[in-house]
Coordinates of C-alpha atoms in Angstrom, one line a residue:
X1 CA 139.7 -7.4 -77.4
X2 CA 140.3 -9.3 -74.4
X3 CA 137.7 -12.1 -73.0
X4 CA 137.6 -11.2 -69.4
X5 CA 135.9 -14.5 -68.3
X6 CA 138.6 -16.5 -70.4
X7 CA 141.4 -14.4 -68.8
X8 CA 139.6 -15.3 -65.6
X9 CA 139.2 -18.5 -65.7
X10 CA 143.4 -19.1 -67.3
X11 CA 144.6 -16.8 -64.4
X12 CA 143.0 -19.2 -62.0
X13 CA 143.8 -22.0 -63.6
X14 CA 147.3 -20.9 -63.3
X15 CA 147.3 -19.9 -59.8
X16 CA 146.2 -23.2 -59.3
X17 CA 148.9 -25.3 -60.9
X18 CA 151.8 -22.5 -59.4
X19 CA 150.1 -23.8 -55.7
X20 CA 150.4 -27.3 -56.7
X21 CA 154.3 -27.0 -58.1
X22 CA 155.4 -24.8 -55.4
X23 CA 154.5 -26.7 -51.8
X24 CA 157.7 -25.7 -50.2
X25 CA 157.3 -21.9 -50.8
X26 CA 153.7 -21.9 -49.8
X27 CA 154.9 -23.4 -47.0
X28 CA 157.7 -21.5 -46.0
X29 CA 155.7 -18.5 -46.6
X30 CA 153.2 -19.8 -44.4
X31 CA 155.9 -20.3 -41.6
X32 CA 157.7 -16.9 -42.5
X33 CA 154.1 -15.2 -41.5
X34 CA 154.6 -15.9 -37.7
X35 CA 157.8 -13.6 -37.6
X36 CA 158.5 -11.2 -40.4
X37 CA 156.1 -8.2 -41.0
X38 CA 154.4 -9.0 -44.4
X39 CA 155.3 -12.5 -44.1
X40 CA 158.6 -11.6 -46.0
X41 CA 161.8 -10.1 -45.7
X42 CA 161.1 -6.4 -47.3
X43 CA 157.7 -5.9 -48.3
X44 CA 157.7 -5.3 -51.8
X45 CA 158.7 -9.4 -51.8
X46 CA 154.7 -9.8 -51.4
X47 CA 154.6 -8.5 -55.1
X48 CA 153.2 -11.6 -56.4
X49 CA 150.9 -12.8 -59.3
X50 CA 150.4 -16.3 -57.5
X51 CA 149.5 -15.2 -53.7
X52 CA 152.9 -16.0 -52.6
X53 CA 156.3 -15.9 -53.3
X54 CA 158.5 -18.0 -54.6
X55 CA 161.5 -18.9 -52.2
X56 CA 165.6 -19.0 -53.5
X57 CA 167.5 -22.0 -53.0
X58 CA 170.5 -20.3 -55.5
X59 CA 171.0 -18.4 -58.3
X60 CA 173.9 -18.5 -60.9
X61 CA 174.6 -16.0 -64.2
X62 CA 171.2 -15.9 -65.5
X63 CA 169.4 -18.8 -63.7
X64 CA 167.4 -19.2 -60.1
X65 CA 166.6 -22.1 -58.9
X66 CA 163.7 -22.3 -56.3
X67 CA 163.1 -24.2 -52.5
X68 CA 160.7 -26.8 -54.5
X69 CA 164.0 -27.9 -57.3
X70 CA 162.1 -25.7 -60.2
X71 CA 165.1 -23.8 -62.7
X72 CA 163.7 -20.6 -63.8
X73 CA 165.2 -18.7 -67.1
X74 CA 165.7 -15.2 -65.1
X75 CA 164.8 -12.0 -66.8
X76 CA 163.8 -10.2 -63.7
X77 CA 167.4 -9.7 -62.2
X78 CA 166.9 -8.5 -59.3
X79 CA 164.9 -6.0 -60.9
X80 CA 168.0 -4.7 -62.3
X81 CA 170.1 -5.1 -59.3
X82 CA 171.8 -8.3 -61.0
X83 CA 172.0 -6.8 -64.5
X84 CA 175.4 -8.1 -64.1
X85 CA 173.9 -11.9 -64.0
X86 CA 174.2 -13.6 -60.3
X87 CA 177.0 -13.8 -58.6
X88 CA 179.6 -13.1 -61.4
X89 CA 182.9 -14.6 -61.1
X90 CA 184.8 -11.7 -61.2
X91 CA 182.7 -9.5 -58.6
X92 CA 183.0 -13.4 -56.5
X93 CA 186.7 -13.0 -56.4
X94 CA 186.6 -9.5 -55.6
X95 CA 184.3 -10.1 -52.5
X96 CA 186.1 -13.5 -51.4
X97 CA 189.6 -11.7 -51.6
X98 CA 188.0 -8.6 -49.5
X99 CA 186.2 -9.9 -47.0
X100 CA 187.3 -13.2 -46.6
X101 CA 191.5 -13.1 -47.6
X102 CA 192.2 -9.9 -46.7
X103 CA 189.0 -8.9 -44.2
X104 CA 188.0 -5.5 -43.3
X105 CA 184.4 -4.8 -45.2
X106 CA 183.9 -1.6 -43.4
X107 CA 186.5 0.3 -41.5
X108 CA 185.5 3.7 -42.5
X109 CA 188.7 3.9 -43.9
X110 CA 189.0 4.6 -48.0
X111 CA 190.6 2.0 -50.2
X112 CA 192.4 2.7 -53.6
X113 CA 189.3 0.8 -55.5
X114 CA 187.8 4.0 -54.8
X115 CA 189.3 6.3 -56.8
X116 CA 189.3 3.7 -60.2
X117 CA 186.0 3.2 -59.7
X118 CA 185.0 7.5 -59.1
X119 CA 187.5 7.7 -62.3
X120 CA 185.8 4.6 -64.5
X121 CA 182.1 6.4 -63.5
X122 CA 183.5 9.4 -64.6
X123 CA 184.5 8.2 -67.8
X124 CA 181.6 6.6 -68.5
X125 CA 178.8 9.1 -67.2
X126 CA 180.6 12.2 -68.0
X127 CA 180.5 13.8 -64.6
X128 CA 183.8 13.9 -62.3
X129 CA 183.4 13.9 -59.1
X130 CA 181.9 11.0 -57.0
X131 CA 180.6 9.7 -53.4
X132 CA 179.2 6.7 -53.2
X133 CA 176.1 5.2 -50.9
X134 CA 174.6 1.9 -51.0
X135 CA 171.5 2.8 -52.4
X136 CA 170.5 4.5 -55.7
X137 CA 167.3 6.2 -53.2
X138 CA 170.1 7.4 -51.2
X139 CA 172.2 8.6 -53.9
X140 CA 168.7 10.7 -54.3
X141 CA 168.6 12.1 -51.3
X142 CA 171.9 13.3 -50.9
X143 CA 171.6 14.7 -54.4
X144 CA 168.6 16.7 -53.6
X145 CA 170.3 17.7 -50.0
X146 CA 173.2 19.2 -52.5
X147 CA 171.0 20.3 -54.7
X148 CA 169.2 22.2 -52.2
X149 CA 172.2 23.4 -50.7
X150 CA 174.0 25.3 -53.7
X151 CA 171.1 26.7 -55.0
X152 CA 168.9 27.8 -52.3
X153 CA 165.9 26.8 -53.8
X154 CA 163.2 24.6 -51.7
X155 CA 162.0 22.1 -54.5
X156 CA 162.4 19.4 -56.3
X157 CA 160.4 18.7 -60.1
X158 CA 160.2 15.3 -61.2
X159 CA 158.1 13.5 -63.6
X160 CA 154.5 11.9 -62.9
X161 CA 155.4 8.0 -62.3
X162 CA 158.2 8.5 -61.8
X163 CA 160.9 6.1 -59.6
X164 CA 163.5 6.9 -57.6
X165 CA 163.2 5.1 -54.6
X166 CA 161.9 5.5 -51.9
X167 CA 162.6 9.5 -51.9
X168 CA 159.5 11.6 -49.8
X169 CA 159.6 14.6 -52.6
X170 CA 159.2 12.0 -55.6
X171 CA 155.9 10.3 -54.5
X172 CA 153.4 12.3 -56.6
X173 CA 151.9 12.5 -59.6
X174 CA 149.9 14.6 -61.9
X175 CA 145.8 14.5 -61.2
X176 CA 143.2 14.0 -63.5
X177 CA 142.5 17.6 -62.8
X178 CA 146.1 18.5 -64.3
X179 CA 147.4 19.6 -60.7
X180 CA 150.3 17.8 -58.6
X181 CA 149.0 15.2 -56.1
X182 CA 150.3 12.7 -53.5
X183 CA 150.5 9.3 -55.2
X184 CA 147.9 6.8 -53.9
X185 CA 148.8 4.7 -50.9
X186 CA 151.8 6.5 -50.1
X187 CA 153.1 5.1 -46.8
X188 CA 153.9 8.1 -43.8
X189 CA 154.7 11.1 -45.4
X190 CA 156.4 13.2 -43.3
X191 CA 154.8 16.6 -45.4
X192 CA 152.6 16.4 -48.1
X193 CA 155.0 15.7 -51.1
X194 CA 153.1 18.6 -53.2
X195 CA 154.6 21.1 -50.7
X196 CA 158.1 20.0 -51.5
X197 CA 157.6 19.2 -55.1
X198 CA 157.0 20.0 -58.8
X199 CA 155.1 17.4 -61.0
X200 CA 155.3 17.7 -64.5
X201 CA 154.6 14.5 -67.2
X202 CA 157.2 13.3 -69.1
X203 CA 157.9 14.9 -72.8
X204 CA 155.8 17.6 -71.8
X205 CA 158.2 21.1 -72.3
X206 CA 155.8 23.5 -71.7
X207 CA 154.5 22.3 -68.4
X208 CA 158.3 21.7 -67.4
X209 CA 158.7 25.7 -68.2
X210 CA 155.8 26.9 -66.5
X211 CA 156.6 24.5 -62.7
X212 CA 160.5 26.0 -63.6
X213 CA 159.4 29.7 -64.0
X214 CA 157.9 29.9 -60.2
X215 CA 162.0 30.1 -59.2
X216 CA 162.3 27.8 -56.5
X217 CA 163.1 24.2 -58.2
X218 CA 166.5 23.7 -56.7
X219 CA 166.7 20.5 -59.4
X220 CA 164.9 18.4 -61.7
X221 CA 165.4 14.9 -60.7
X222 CA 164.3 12.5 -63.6
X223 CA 165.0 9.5 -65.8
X224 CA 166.6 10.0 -69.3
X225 CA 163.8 7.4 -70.6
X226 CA 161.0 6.9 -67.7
X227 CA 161.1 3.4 -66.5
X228 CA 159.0 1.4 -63.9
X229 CA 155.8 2.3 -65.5
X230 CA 156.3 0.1 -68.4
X231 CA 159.4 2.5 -70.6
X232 CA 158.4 5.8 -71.8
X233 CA 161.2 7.3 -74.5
X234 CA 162.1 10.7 -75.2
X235 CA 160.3 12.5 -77.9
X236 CA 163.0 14.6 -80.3
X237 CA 164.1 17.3 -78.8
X238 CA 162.8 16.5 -75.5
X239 CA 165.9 16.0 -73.8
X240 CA 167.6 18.9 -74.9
X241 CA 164.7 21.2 -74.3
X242 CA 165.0 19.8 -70.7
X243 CA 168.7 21.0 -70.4
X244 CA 168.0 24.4 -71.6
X245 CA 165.3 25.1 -69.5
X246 CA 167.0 24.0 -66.8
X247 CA 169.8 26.0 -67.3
X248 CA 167.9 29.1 -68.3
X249 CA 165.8 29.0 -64.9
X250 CA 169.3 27.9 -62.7
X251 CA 167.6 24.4 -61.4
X252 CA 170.1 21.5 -61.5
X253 CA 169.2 18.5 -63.8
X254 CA 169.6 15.1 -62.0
X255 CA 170.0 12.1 -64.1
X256 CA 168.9 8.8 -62.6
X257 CA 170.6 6.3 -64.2
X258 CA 169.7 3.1 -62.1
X259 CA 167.3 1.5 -64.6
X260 CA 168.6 3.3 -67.6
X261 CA 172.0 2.2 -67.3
X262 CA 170.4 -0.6 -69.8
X263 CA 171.4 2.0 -72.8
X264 CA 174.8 1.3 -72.5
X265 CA 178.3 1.3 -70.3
X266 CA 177.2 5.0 -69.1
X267 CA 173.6 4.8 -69.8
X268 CA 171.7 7.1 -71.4
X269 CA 173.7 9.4 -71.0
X270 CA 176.7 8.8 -72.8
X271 CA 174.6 6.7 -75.4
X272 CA 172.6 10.0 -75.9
X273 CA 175.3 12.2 -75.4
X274 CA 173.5 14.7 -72.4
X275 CA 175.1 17.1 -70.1
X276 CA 173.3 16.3 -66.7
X277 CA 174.8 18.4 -63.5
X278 CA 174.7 15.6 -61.4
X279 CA 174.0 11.8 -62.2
X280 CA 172.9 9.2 -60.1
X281 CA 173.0 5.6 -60.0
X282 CA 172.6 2.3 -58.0
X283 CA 171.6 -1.4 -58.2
X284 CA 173.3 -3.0 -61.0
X285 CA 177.0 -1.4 -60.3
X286 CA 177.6 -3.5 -57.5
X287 CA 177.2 -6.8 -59.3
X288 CA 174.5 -7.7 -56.6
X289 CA 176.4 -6.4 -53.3
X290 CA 174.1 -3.3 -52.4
X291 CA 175.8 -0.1 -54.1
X292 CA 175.4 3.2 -55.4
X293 CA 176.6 6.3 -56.2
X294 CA 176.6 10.0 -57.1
X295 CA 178.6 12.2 -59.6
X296 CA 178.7 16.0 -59.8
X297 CA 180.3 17.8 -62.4
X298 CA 183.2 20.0 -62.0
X299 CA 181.3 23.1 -61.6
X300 CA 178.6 21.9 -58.8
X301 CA 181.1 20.2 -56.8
X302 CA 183.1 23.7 -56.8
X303 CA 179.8 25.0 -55.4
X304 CA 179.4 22.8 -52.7
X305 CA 182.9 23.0 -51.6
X306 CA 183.1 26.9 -51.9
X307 CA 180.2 26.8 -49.3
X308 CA 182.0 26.9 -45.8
X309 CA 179.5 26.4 -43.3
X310 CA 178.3 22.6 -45.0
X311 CA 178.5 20.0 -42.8
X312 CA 179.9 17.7 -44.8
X313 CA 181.7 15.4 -43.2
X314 CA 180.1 14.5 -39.5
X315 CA 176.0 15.2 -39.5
X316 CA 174.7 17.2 -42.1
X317 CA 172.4 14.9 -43.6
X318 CA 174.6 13.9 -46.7
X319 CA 176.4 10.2 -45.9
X320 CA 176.2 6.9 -44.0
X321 CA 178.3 5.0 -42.3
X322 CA 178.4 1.7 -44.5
X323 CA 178.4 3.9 -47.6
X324 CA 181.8 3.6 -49.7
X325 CA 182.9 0.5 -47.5
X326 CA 185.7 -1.5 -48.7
X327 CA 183.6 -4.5 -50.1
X328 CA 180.7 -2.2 -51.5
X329 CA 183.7 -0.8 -53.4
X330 CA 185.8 -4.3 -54.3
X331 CA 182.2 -5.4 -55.9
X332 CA 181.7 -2.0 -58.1
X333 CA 185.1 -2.3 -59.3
X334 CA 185.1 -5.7 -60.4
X335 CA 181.8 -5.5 -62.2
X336 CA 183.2 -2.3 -64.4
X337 CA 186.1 -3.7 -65.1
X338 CA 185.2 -7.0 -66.0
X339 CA 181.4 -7.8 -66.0
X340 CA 179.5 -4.5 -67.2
X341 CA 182.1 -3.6 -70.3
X342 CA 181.6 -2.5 -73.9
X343 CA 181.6 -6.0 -75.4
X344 CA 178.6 -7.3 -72.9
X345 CA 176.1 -4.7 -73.1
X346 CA 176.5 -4.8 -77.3
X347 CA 175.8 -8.8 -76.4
X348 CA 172.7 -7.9 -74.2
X349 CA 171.6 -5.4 -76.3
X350 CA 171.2 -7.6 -79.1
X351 CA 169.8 -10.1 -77.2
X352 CA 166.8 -7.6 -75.9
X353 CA 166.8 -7.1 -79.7
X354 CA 165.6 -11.0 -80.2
X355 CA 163.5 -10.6 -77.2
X356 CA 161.5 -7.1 -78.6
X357 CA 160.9 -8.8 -82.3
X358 CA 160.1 -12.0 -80.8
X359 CA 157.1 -10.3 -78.8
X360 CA 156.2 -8.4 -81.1
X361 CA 155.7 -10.8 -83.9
X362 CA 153.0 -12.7 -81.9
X363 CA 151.2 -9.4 -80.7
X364 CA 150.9 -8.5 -84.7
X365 CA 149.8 -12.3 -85.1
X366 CA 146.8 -11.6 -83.0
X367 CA 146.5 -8.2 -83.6
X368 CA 146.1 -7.2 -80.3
X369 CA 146.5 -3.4 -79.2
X370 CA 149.7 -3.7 -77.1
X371 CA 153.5 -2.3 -77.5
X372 CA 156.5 -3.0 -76.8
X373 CA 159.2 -0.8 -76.0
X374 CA 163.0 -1.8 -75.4
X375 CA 166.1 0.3 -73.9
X376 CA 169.1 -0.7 -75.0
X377 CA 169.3 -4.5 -72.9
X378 CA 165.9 -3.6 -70.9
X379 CA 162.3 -4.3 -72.6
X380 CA 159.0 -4.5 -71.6
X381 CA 155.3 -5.0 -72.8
X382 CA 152.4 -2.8 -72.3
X383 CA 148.5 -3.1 -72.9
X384 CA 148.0 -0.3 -75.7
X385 CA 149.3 1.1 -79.0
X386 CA 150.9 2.8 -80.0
X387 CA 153.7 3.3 -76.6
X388 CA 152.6 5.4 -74.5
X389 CA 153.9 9.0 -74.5
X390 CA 154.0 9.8 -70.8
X391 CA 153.4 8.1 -67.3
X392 CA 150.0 9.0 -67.2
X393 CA 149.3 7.4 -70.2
X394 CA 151.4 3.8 -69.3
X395 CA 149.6 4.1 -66.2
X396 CA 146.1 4.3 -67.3
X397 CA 147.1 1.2 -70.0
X398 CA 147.7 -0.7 -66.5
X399 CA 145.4 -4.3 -66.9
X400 CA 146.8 -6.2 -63.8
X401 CA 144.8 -9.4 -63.8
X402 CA 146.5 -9.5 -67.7
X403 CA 149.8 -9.1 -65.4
X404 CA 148.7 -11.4 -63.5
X405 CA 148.1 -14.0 -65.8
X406 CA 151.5 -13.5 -67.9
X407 CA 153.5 -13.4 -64.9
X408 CA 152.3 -16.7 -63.1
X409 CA 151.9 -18.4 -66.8
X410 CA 155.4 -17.5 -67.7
X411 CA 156.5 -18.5 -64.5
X412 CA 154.9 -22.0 -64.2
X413 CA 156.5 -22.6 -67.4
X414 CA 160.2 -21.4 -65.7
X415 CA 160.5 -18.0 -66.9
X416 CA 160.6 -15.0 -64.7
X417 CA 159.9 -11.4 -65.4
X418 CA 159.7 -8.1 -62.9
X419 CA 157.2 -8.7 -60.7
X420 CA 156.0 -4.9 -60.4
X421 CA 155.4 -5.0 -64.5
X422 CA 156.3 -6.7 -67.3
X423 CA 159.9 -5.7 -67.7
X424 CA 162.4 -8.2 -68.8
X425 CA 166.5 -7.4 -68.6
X426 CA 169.3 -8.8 -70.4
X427 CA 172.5 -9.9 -68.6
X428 CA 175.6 -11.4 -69.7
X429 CA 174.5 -14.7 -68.8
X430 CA 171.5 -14.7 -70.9
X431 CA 171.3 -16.4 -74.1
X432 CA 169.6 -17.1 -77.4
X433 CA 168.1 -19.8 -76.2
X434 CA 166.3 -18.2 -72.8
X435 CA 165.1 -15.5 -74.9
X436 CA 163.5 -18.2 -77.3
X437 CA 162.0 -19.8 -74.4
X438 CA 160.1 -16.6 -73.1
X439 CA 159.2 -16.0 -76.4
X440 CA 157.6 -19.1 -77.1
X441 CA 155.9 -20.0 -73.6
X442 CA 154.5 -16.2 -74.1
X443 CA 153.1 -16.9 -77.6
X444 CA 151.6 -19.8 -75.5
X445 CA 149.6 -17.7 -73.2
X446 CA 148.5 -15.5 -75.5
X447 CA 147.4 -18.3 -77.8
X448 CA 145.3 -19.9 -75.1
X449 CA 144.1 -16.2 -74.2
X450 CA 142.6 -15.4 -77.8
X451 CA 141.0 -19.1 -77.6

C-alpha cells in the first residue's frame, strides 16, 4: 500500500532539509571522524536516519536541545536510560551532594543507600537479595555466571530477537529452517552462540519444552513482553506456562526488566504478578548515571552461598570494580524514591495512552496495515496487522527506509524517537502537549506519504 518512489523521493527530501538545519552536527561529525572509531563516541551513535548524528548541547526533563539551537520534544530517552526525564532534580541533588559536597564516588567501600535501594527493589520486583553493576548487560552476565553455577547446567535459552545487551549467549535467533543460528553481523564471537545457547520464539510453549527437555538449560533469560523488535506481548497463559516449565525441567527463569520496567514501579513483573528466580535490570534506575542491578530470590541466593568453593568476592568472574560505587548508588536511590514512584508511572502511563490512540487513529484514517502496541509508558509502531506474535514475525515486518523516513521527518519537525525502531517512552517530564505534537507532525508524514 506503500508508493516506494513517493517514500523515496520524501525520505530524500528529508535528508536534505535535516543537512541544511543541522551544519554544526555535520560538521562536528565530520571533525569527530579524524579521532574516534566510527566517527562517534560508542558506535551504535552512528544509528542514524539522516547520515549523521545529531550533536547535544543539553538536555532537561523531557527536552534536548541540539549544537545547531534546534529544541527537540524527546521520546527517545536515552533509549530508556532517562525514563526518569534528564537530569532530574532529585537524582541532581543526590549526585551534587555525593560527589561534589561530600566526595568519594568510588571507594570500594559500601554506603547505607545500598541497602534502601536492595530493599526498595525488593519490594517492588519481588526478589530479595541484590548486587548491583553498572550495566543491565552486566547484570546478564553475572546472572548467567550464577545461573551456571548453582545448577550445573552449560546453557542458556532465550528468545529469538531478543535484547539483553551485549551478552555472547544471547546473539541468535531462530532460522528460516526452524533451527538456532548466530544472528547476522554479530561482532567477534568468542564460540558460536548456538553451542552455548537455546533459541526458542517468543509465545511459543511447545518449542520452550522441547529446547528445556534436553537438561542442560542452566536458565531462561528473557523479557516479560519482548522489546527492541518493535513490542511483542504475552499471549494468555504464556507467562505462566513459562514458569512451570521452567520449574518442571530445574532451569532458572531470568526476568529482564530493563525495557519492561515501562509496566510499572516493578515492571512487569509486579504489574503481572510473576515469580521469576532472578530479575534483572539497568538503564532507567539510575536516573541517567550508568546503573544496574540483579535480584535473586531467597532460595537461589541460599544456593550460591551454600556453594563453598565460589569465588565470589576476588576473581570469579561475577563483579567490577565501579559496580555498586557510592554515586551509582546516591543516583538509584534518588530516582526510587522520588522520580520513578507510583504517582509518575500512572502519569506516563496515561500519557503513552494519548500517544497509542493518537497513532492509531490516523493509521485507521488511511487504512494502512500497521500496529501499534504500547507497555504500560513505552509504545511503538510497526509495519503490519494485526501485532506481531513473535520476534520473527516483528522482524520480517521490518521496512527501514519507512523508518527512515518517520525518523528524520519527525525529527526535522523537533520530535525524537529511538533510533534503532520506532519506540517512543514516556517520562515524567512529558506532557499532553509533546504527545500532541508527535501525533500531529506524524499524521503529517503519513499524509504527505499517501499523497
Amino acid at each position: 500500500m506503500i508508493d516506494r518512489s513517493r517514500l523515496a523521493q520524501l525520505l530524500e527530501r528529508e535528508r536534505r532539509d535535516f543537512r541544511e538545519r543541522n551544519p554544526r552536527s555535520a560538521a562536528a561529525y565530520e571533525q569527530a571522524r579524524a579521532h574516534l572509531f566510527g566517527g562517534v563516541p560508542m558506535t551504535w551513535m552512528n544509528k542514524t536516519a539522516a547520515g549523521f548524528p545529531l550533536y547535544l548541547s543539553e538536555a532537561r526533563g523531557a527536552r534536548v536541545v541540539d549544537v545547531d539551537g534546534h529544541e527537540y520534544v524527546d521520546l527517545c530517552l536515552g533509549d530508556t536510560g532517562a525514563m526518569a526525564g534528564h537530569s532530574p532534580a532529585p537524582t541532581v541533588e543526590a549526585v551534587t551532594e555525593r560527589f561534589a559536597r561530600r566526595g568519594g564516588a568510588t571507594v570500594m567501600m559500601p554506603t547505607e543507600d545500598a541497602a534502601w535501594v536492595g530493599a526498595e527493589l525488593g519490594r517492588r520486583f519481588g526478589v530479595p537479595y541484590w548486587s548491583f553493576s553498572l550495566t543491565a548487560t552486566d547484570a546478564n552476565r553475572w546472572a548467567i555466571r550464577l545461573a551456571r553455577a548453582v545448577t550445573g547446567r552449560p546453557r542458556i535459552l532465550v528468545n529469538s530477537y531478543c535484547y539483553h545487551g551485549s551478552v555472547d549467549e544471547v546473539l541468535l535467533v531462530v532460522g528460516p529452517d526452524g533451527r538456532a543460528v548466530a544472528r547476522e553481523g554479530n561482532v567477534g564471537a568468542p564460540v558460536d552462540p548456538t553451542l552455548t545457547s537455546r533459541v526458542v520464539e517468543f509465545n511459543d510453549l511447545a518449542s520452550l519444552e522441547r529446547e528445556l527437555a534436553h537438561g542442560d538449560v542452566a536458565a531462561v533469560l528473557m523479557e516479560p513482553a519482548l522489546t527492541n523488535i518493535g513490542i511483542v506481548l504475552p499471549r494468555p497463559g504464556y507467562l505462566e506456562g513459562v514458569r512451570e516449565l521452567t520449574r518442571r525441567y530445574g532451569s532458572l527463569l531470568i526476568n529482564d526488566e530493563t525495557h519492561t520496567f515501562s509496566a510499572g514501579p516493578g515492571g512487569c513483573t509486579r504489574a503481572w504478578r510473576l515469580e521469576p528466580d532472578v530479575v534483572t535490570i539497568g538503564k532507567a534506575v539510575g536516573g541517567g548515571i550508568p546503573s544496574g542491578g540483579y535480584g535473586l530470590s531467597a532460595e537461589v541466593a541460599a544456593r550460591v552461598e551454600g556453594m563453598s568453593g565460589l569465588d565470589l568476592v576476588d576473581m570469579g568472574g561475577v563483579g567490577g570494580t565501579l559496580a555498586g560505587n557510592a554515586l551509582s548508588i546516591a543516583a538509584m536511590r534518588a530516582t526510587l524514591e522520588y522520580v520513578l514512584t507510583d504517582e509518575a508511572f500512572a502519569a506516563m502511563e496515561g500519557l503513552a495512552v494519548r500517544f497509542t490512540e493518537g497513532v492509531l487513529k490516523v493509521v485507521d484514517a488511511h487504512a494502512l496495515p500497521w500496529s501499534v502496541v504500547r507497555l504500560g509508558a513505552r509504545a511503538e509502531y510497526r509495519f503490519t496487522s494485526p501485532a506481531p506474535r513473535n520476534g520473527g514475525e516483528s522482524n520480517a515486518a521490518a521496512d527501514p527506509d519507512l523508518d527512515d523516513y518517520l525518523h528524520v521527518y519527525l525529527a526535522n519537525r523537533g520530535v525524537l524517537l529511538t533510533p534503532f525502531h520506532n519506540m517512543a517512552l514516556m517520562c515524567p517530564a512529558t506532557t499532553a502537549a509533546d504527545v500532541d505534537r508527535h501525533n500531529e507532525a506524524f499524521a503529517d508524514a503519513v499524509r504527505e506519504l499517501a499523497g
